[in-house]
Short mmCIF file of C-alpha atoms in Angstrom, two decimals:
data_model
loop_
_atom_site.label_atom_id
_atom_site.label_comp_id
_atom_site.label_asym_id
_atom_site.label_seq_id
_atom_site.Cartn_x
_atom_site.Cartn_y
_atom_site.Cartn_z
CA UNK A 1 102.65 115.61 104.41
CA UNK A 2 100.44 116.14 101.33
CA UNK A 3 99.57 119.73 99.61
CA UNK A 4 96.50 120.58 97.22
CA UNK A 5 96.09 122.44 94.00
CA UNK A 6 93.01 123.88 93.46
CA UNK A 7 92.79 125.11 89.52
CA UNK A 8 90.61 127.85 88.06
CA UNK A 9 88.09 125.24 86.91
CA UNK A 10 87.51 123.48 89.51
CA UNK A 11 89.72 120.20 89.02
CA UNK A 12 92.31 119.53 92.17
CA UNK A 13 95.37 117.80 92.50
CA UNK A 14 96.84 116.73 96.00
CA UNK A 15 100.42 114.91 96.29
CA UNK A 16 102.22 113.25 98.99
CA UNK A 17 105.67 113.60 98.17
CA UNK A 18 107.46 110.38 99.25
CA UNK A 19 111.40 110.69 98.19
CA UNK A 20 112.03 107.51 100.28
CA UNK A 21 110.48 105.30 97.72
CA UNK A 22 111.22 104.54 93.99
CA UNK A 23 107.78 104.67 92.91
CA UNK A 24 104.95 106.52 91.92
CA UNK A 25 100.61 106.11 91.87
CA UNK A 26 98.83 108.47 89.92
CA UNK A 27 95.09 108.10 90.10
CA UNK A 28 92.12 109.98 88.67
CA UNK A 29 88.97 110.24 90.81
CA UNK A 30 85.25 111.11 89.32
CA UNK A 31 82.70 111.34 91.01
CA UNK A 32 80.61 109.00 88.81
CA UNK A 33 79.39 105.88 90.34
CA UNK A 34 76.02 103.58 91.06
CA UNK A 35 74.44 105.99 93.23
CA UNK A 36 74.56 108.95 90.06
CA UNK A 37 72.43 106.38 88.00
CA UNK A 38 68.87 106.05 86.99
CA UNK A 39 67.61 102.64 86.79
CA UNK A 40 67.57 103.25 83.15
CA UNK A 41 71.76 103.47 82.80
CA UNK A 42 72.08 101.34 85.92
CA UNK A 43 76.06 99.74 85.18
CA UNK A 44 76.85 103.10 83.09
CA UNK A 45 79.56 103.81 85.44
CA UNK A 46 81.06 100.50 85.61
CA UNK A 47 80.74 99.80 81.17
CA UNK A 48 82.63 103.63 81.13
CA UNK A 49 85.39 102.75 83.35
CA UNK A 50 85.96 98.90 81.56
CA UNK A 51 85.61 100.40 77.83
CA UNK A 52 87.74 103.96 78.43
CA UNK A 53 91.19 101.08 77.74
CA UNK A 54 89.61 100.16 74.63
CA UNK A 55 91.43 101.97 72.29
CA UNK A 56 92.38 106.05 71.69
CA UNK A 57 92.87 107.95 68.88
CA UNK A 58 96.76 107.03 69.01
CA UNK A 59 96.49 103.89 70.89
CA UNK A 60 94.60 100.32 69.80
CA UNK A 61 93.85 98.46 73.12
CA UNK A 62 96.82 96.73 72.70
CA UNK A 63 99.34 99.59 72.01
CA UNK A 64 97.81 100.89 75.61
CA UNK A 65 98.46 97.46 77.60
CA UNK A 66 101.89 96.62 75.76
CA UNK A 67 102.90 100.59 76.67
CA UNK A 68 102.15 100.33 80.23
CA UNK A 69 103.86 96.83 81.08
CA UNK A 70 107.08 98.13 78.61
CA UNK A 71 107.37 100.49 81.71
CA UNK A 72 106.68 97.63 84.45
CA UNK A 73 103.99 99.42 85.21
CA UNK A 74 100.10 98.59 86.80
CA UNK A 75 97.46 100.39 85.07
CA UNK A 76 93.72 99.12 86.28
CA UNK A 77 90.79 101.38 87.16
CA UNK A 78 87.73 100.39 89.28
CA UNK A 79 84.02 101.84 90.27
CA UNK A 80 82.54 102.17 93.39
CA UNK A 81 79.26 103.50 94.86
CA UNK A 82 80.06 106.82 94.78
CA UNK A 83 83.23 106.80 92.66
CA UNK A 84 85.16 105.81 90.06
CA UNK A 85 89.45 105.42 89.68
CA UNK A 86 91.59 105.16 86.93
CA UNK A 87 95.02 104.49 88.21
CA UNK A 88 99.12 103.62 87.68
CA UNK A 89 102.01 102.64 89.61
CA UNK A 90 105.04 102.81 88.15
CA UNK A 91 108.94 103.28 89.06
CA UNK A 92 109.69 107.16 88.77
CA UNK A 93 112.05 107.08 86.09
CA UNK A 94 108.65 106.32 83.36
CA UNK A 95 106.17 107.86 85.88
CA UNK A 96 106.11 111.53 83.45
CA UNK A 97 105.12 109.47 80.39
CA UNK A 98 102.64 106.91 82.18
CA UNK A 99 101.08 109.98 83.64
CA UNK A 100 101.10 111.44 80.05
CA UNK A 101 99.19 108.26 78.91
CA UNK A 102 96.61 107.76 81.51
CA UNK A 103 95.88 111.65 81.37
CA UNK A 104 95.38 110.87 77.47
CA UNK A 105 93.08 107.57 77.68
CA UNK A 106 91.36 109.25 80.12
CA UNK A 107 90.58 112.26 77.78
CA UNK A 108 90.95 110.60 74.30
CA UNK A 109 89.32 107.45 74.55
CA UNK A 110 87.21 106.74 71.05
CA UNK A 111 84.88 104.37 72.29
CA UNK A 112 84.49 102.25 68.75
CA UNK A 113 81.54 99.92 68.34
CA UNK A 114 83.67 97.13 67.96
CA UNK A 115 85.25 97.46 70.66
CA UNK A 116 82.13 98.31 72.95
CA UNK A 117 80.77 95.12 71.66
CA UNK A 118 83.72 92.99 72.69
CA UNK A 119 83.65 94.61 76.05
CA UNK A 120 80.33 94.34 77.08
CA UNK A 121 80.81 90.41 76.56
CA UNK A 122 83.37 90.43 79.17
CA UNK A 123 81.27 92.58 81.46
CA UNK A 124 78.63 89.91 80.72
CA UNK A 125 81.38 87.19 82.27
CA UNK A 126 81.89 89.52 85.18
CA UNK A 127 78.04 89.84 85.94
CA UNK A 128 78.49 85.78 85.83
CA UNK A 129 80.78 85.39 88.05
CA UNK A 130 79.40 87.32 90.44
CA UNK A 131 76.29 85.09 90.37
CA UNK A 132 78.69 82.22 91.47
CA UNK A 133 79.72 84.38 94.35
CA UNK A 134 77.46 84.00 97.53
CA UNK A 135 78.70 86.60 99.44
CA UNK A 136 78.72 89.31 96.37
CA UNK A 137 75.58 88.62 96.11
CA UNK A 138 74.59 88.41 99.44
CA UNK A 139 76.08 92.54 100.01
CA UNK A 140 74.53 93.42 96.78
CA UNK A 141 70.56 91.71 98.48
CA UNK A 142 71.54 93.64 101.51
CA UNK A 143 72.27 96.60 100.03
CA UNK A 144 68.88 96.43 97.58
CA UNK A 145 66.90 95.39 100.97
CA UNK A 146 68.02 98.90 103.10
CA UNK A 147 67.80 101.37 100.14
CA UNK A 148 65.12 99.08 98.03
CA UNK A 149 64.03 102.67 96.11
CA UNK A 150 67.09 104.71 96.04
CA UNK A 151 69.97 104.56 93.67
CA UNK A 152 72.17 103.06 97.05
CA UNK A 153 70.30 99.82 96.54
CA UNK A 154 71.20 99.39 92.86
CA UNK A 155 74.13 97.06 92.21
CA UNK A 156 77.54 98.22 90.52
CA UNK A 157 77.79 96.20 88.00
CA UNK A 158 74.02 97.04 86.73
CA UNK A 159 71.52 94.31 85.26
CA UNK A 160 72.71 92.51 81.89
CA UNK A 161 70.20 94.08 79.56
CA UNK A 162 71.63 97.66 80.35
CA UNK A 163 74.86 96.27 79.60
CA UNK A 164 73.95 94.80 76.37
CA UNK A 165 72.46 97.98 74.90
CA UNK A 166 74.97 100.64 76.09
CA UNK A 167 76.10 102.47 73.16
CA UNK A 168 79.19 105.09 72.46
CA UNK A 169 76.66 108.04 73.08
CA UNK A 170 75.42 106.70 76.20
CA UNK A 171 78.99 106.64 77.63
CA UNK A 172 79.88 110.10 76.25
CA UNK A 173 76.40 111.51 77.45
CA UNK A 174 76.83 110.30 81.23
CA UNK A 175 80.65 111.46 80.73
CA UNK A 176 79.98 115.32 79.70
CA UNK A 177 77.33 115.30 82.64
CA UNK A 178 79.36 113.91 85.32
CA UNK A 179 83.46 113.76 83.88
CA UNK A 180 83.88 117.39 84.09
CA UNK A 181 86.89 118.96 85.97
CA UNK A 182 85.16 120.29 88.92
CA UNK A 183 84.31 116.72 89.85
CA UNK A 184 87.76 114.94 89.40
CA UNK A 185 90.53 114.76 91.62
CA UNK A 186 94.11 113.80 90.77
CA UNK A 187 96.00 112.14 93.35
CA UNK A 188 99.80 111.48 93.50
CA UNK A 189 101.81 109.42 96.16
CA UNK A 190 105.24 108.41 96.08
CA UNK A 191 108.96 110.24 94.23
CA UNK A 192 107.09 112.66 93.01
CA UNK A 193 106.98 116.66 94.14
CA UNK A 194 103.88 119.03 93.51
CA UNK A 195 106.00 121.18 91.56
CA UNK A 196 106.65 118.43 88.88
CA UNK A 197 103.01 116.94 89.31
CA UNK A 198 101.38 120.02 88.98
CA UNK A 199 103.33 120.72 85.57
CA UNK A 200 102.35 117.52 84.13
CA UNK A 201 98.41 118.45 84.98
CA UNK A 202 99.00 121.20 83.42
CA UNK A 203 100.73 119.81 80.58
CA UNK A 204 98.74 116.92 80.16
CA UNK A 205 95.46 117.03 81.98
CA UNK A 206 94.30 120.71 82.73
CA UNK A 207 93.17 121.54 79.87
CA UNK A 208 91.93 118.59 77.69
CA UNK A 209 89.17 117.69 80.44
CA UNK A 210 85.59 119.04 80.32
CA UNK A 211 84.80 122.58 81.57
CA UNK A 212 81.32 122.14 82.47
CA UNK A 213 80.13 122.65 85.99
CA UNK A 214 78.36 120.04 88.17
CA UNK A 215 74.86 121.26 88.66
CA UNK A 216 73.19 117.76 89.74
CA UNK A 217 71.96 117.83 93.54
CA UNK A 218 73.63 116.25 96.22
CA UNK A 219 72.34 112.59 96.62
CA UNK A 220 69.72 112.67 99.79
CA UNK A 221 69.81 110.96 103.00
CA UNK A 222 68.20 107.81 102.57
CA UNK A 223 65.70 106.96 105.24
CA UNK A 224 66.08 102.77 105.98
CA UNK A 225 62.92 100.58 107.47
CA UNK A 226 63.69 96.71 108.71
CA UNK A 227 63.04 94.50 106.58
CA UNK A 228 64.58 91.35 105.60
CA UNK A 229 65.18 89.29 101.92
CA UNK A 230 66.21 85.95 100.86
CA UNK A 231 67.52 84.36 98.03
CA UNK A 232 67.21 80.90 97.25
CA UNK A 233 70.42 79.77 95.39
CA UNK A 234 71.60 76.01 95.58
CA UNK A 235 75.07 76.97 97.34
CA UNK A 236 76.98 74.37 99.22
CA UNK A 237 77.52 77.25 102.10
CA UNK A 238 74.75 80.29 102.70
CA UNK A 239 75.18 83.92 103.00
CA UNK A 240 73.79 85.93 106.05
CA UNK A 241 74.06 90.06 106.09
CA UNK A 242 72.94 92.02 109.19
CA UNK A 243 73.01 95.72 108.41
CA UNK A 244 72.32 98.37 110.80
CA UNK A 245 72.04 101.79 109.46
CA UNK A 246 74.91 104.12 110.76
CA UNK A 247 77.00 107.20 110.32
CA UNK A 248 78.11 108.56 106.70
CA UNK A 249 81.22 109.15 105.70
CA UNK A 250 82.50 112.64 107.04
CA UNK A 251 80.58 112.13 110.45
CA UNK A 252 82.88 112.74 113.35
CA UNK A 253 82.16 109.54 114.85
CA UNK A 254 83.67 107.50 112.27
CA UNK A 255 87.29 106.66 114.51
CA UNK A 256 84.39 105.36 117.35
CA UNK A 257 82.50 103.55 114.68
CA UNK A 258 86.22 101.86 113.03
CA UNK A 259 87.50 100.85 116.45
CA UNK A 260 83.78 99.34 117.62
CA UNK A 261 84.23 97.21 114.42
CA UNK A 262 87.31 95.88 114.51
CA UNK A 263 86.66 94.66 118.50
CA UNK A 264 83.59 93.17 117.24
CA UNK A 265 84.15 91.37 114.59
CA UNK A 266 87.30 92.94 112.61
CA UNK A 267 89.92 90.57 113.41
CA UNK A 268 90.69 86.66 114.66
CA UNK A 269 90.56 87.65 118.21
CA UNK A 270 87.35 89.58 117.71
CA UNK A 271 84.31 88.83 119.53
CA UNK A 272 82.31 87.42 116.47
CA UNK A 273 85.23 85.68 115.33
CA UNK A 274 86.17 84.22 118.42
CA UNK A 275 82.58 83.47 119.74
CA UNK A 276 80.66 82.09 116.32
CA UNK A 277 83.92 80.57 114.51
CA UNK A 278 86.37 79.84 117.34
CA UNK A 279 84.42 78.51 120.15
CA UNK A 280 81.25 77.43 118.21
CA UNK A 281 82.34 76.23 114.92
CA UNK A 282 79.25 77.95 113.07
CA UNK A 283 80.65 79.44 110.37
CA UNK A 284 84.24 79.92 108.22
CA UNK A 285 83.89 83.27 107.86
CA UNK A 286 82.39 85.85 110.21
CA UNK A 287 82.81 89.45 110.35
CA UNK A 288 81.49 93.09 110.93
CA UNK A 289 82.14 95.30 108.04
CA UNK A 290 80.95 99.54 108.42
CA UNK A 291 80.05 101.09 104.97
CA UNK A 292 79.79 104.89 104.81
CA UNK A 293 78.90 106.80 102.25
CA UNK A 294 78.49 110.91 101.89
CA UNK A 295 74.67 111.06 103.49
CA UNK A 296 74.20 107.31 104.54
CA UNK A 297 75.97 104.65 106.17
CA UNK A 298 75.89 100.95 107.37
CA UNK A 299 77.56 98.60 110.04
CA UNK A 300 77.50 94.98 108.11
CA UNK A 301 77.67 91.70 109.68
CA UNK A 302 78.13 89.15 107.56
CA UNK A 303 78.80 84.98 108.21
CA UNK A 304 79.43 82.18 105.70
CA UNK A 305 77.69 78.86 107.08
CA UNK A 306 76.30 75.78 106.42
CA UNK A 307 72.57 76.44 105.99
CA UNK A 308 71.11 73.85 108.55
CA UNK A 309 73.68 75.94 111.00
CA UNK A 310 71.60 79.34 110.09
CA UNK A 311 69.21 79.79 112.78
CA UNK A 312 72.09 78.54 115.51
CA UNK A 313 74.68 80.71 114.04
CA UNK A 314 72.48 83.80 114.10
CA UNK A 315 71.37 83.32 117.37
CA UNK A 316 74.84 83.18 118.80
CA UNK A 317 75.36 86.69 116.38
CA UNK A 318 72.27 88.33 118.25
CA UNK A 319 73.75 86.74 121.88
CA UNK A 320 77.18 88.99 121.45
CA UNK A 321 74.82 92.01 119.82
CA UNK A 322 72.97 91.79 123.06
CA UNK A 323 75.82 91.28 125.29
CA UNK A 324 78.04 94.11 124.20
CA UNK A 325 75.02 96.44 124.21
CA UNK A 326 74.40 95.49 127.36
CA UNK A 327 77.58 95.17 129.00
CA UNK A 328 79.85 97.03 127.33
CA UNK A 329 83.29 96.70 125.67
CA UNK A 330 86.26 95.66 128.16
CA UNK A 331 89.47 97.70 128.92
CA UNK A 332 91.67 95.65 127.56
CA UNK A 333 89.92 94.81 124.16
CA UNK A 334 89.06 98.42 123.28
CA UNK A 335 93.03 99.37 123.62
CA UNK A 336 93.85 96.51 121.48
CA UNK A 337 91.75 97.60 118.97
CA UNK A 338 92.71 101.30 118.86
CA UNK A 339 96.47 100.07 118.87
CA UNK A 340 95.47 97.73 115.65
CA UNK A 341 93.79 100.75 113.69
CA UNK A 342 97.20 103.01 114.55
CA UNK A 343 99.19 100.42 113.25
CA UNK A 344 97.18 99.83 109.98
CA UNK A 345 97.40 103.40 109.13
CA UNK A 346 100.82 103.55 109.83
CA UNK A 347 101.59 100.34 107.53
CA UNK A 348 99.35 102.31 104.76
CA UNK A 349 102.24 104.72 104.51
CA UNK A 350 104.51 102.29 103.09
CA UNK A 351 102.33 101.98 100.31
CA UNK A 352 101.82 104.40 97.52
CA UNK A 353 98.69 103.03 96.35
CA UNK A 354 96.97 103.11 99.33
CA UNK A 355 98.53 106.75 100.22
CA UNK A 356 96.45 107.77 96.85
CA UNK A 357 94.07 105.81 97.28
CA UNK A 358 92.92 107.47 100.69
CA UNK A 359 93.69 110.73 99.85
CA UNK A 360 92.00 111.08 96.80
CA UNK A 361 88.74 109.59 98.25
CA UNK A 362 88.44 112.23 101.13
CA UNK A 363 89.60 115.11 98.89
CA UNK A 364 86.79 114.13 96.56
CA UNK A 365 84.37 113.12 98.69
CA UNK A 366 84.75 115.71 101.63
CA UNK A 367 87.32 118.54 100.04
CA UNK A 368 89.77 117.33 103.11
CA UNK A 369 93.41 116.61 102.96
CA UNK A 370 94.54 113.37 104.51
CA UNK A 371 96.64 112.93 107.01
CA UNK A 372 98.11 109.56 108.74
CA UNK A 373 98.62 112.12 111.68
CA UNK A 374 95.13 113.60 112.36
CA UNK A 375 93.45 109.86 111.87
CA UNK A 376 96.13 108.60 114.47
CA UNK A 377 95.06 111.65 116.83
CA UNK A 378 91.11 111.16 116.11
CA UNK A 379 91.72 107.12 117.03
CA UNK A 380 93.48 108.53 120.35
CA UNK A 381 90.42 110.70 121.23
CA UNK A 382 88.16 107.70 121.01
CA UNK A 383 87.12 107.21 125.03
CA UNK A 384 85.81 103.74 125.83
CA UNK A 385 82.26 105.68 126.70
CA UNK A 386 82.33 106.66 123.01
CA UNK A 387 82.85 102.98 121.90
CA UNK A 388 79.97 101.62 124.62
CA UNK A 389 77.63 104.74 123.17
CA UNK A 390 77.93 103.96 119.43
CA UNK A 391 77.14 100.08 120.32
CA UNK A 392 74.12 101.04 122.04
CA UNK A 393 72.74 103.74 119.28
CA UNK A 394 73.61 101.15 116.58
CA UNK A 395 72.57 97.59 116.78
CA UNK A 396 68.96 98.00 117.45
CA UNK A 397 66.10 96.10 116.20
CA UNK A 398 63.97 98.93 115.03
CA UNK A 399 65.40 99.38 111.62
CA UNK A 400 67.86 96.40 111.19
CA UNK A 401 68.08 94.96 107.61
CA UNK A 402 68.88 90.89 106.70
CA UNK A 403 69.64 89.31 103.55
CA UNK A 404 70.35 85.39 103.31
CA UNK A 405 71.80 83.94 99.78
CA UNK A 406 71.63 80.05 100.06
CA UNK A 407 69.90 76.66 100.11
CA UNK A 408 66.43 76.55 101.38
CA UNK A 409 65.75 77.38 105.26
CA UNK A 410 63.36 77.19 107.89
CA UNK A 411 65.24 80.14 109.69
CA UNK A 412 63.65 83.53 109.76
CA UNK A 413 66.82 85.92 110.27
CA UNK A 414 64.87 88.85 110.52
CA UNK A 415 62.55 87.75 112.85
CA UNK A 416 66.15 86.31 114.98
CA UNK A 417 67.93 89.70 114.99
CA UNK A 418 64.43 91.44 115.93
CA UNK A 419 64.01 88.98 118.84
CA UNK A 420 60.69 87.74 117.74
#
């Protein structure tokens, strides 16, 4: 069972207390991520999060890895859409003092030139590497193809020439608009007890963080036309995305939407899996993947192939689209797949990270406590009508997006999943 803290100006703790365990993962959520940018500071997010380690007032960037891994501890942070997390693990015997030292990195960080400089070279190798990834690239075409003028569409990482030019005031400038205590969350799983995690906040935390209040305006729902985009990219294997826009992220039918996705194409018996892969041989990798976000969302299905298999391989995609709609999900594979999703959340218990992970996203992003309990109960409620309605409302031609990263092709994807 986890409790909540909600402090005079505005930031909020929640902690699971776990006494079974030896460890403990402290992370700090901000709500600071691709969709707050402008095209301008696109990557803002994602250069703040990499250079905050760079170095403190007390701390070189050294001193701040050597500290950490003294303690045995994991210190990493990453950026998301609609978030960012900077985060520890440690055994609870050195958990007070790494909490001490992420609360102060995340409040002291100086942000030298040097240091920027040296950074935004390895950001540079990151933005690389991702260019030698098909399928990054192929969720980051899809993603640009269903929100092509909203901030959604924008990748994470940002475009290079933002990178280069960042400076020290543009990270402190997006920081006092958006790292300000009314828009952070500090989630704690594992040997830890709110009593002693809220006096470290307050010893630590509460009162070094910024004071200001949020005034920016919820991000919009974005409205999504079909349309479909391809990148040419001399791959040995191609890239196909089919996105159908779906349910955001507090929407009530999320449990229906998780167990219609692992049936379809969440697991090795899954239909996709077993149809396209399996029986077919079409592809190595084939899978449905459901994004959701505060005020949009997406169901993803994505296949690795040979190219001169694309138009075969996406036919045999649209053949189970059109069968399930049509016919319906069986008995049998609808139980299995609620029984999978129980089990996974009970699993994510044993883990601290994930127990903070999860907790701090929905107390951020919805003001919710989490509970392994209530999700179990919502996955029960799911009826197999539910499942059969959310397949039929979903995957429909009208406003499908494609994206296909790979060697040349005579296939037209779009015009496949549209039945043209």
């Amino acid at each position: 069972m986890n409790r909540s803290i909600r402090y005079d100006n505005g930031l909020r703790l929640v902690v699971q207390h776990n006494p079974a365990v030896r460890s403990v993962a402290v992370g700090l959520w901000v709500g600071a991520g691709s969709v707050k940018e402008t095209e301008q500071n696109n990557g803002i997010s994602h250069f703040t999060e990499h250079v905050m380690f760079k170095g403190t007032d007390r701390y070189t960037a050294f001193d701040i890895a050597n500290e950490f891994e003294s303690m045995g501890a994991m210190i990493n942070a990453f950026t998301g859409k609609e978030g960012t997390c900077y985060y520890v693990k440690s055994v609870d015997e050195y958990a007070e003092k790494c909490f001490a030292m992420l609360a102060h990195i995340f409040t002291r960080s100086s942000f030298d030139a040097d240091e920027l400089d040296k950074e935004r070279k390895v950001i540079a190798e990151e933005i690389n590497m991702t260019e030698d990834s098909p399928e990054d690239i192929c969720y980051d075409v899809l993603a640009n193809t269903m929100y092509p003028d909203a901030s959604l569409g924008r990748t994470i990482l940002g475009p290079l020439e933002n990178v280069r030019r960042f400076t020290r005031y543009d990270v402190l400038a997006y920081m006092d608009e958006l790292y300000n205590a009314d828009n952070i969350v500090v989630s704690v799983a594992g040997n830890l007890s709110m009593e002693e995690a809220d006096k470290w906040v307050r010893r630590y935390l509460l009162h070094e963080i910024r004071q200001n209040r949020i005034t920016a305006p919820p991000l919009a729902a974005v409205a999504v036309q079909s349309r479909g985009s391809v990148r040419i990219k001399d791959f040995e294997q191609s890239n196909v995305g089919i996105s159908y826009p779906s349910l955001p992220f507090h929407d009530p039918r999320i449990p229906t939407q998780n167990v219609f996705g692992i049936l379809f194409g969440g697991g090795m018996s899954s239909r996709l899996f077993q149809r396209i892969r399996e029986q077919m041989g079409l592809a190595y990798s084939v899978y449905s993947s459901p994004l959701a976000y505060k005020n949009n969302g997406n169901f993803n299905i994505l296949l690795n192939i040979t190219p001169a298999n694309t138009e075969k391989a996406v036919r045999a995609v649209q053949k189970e689209i059109d069968e399930i709609v049509a016919n319906g999900v069986t008995e049998e594979e609808f139980t299995k797949a609620k029984i999978q999703l129980k089990s996974a959340l009970v699993f994510s218990e044993e883990s601290v990270q994930n127990m903070m992970t999860a907790q701090g996203k929905l107390l951020l992003f919805a003001d919710e406590l989490y509970s392994v309990d209530k999700r179990i109960a919502e996955i029960e409620a799911v009826t197999l009508q539910d499942v059969n309605a959310y397949a039929r409302e979903t995957l429909t031609s009208d406003r499908v997006c494609t994206a296909y990263v790979g060697k040349k092709t005579s296939a037209d994807v779009l015009r496949i999943v549209q039945k043209q």
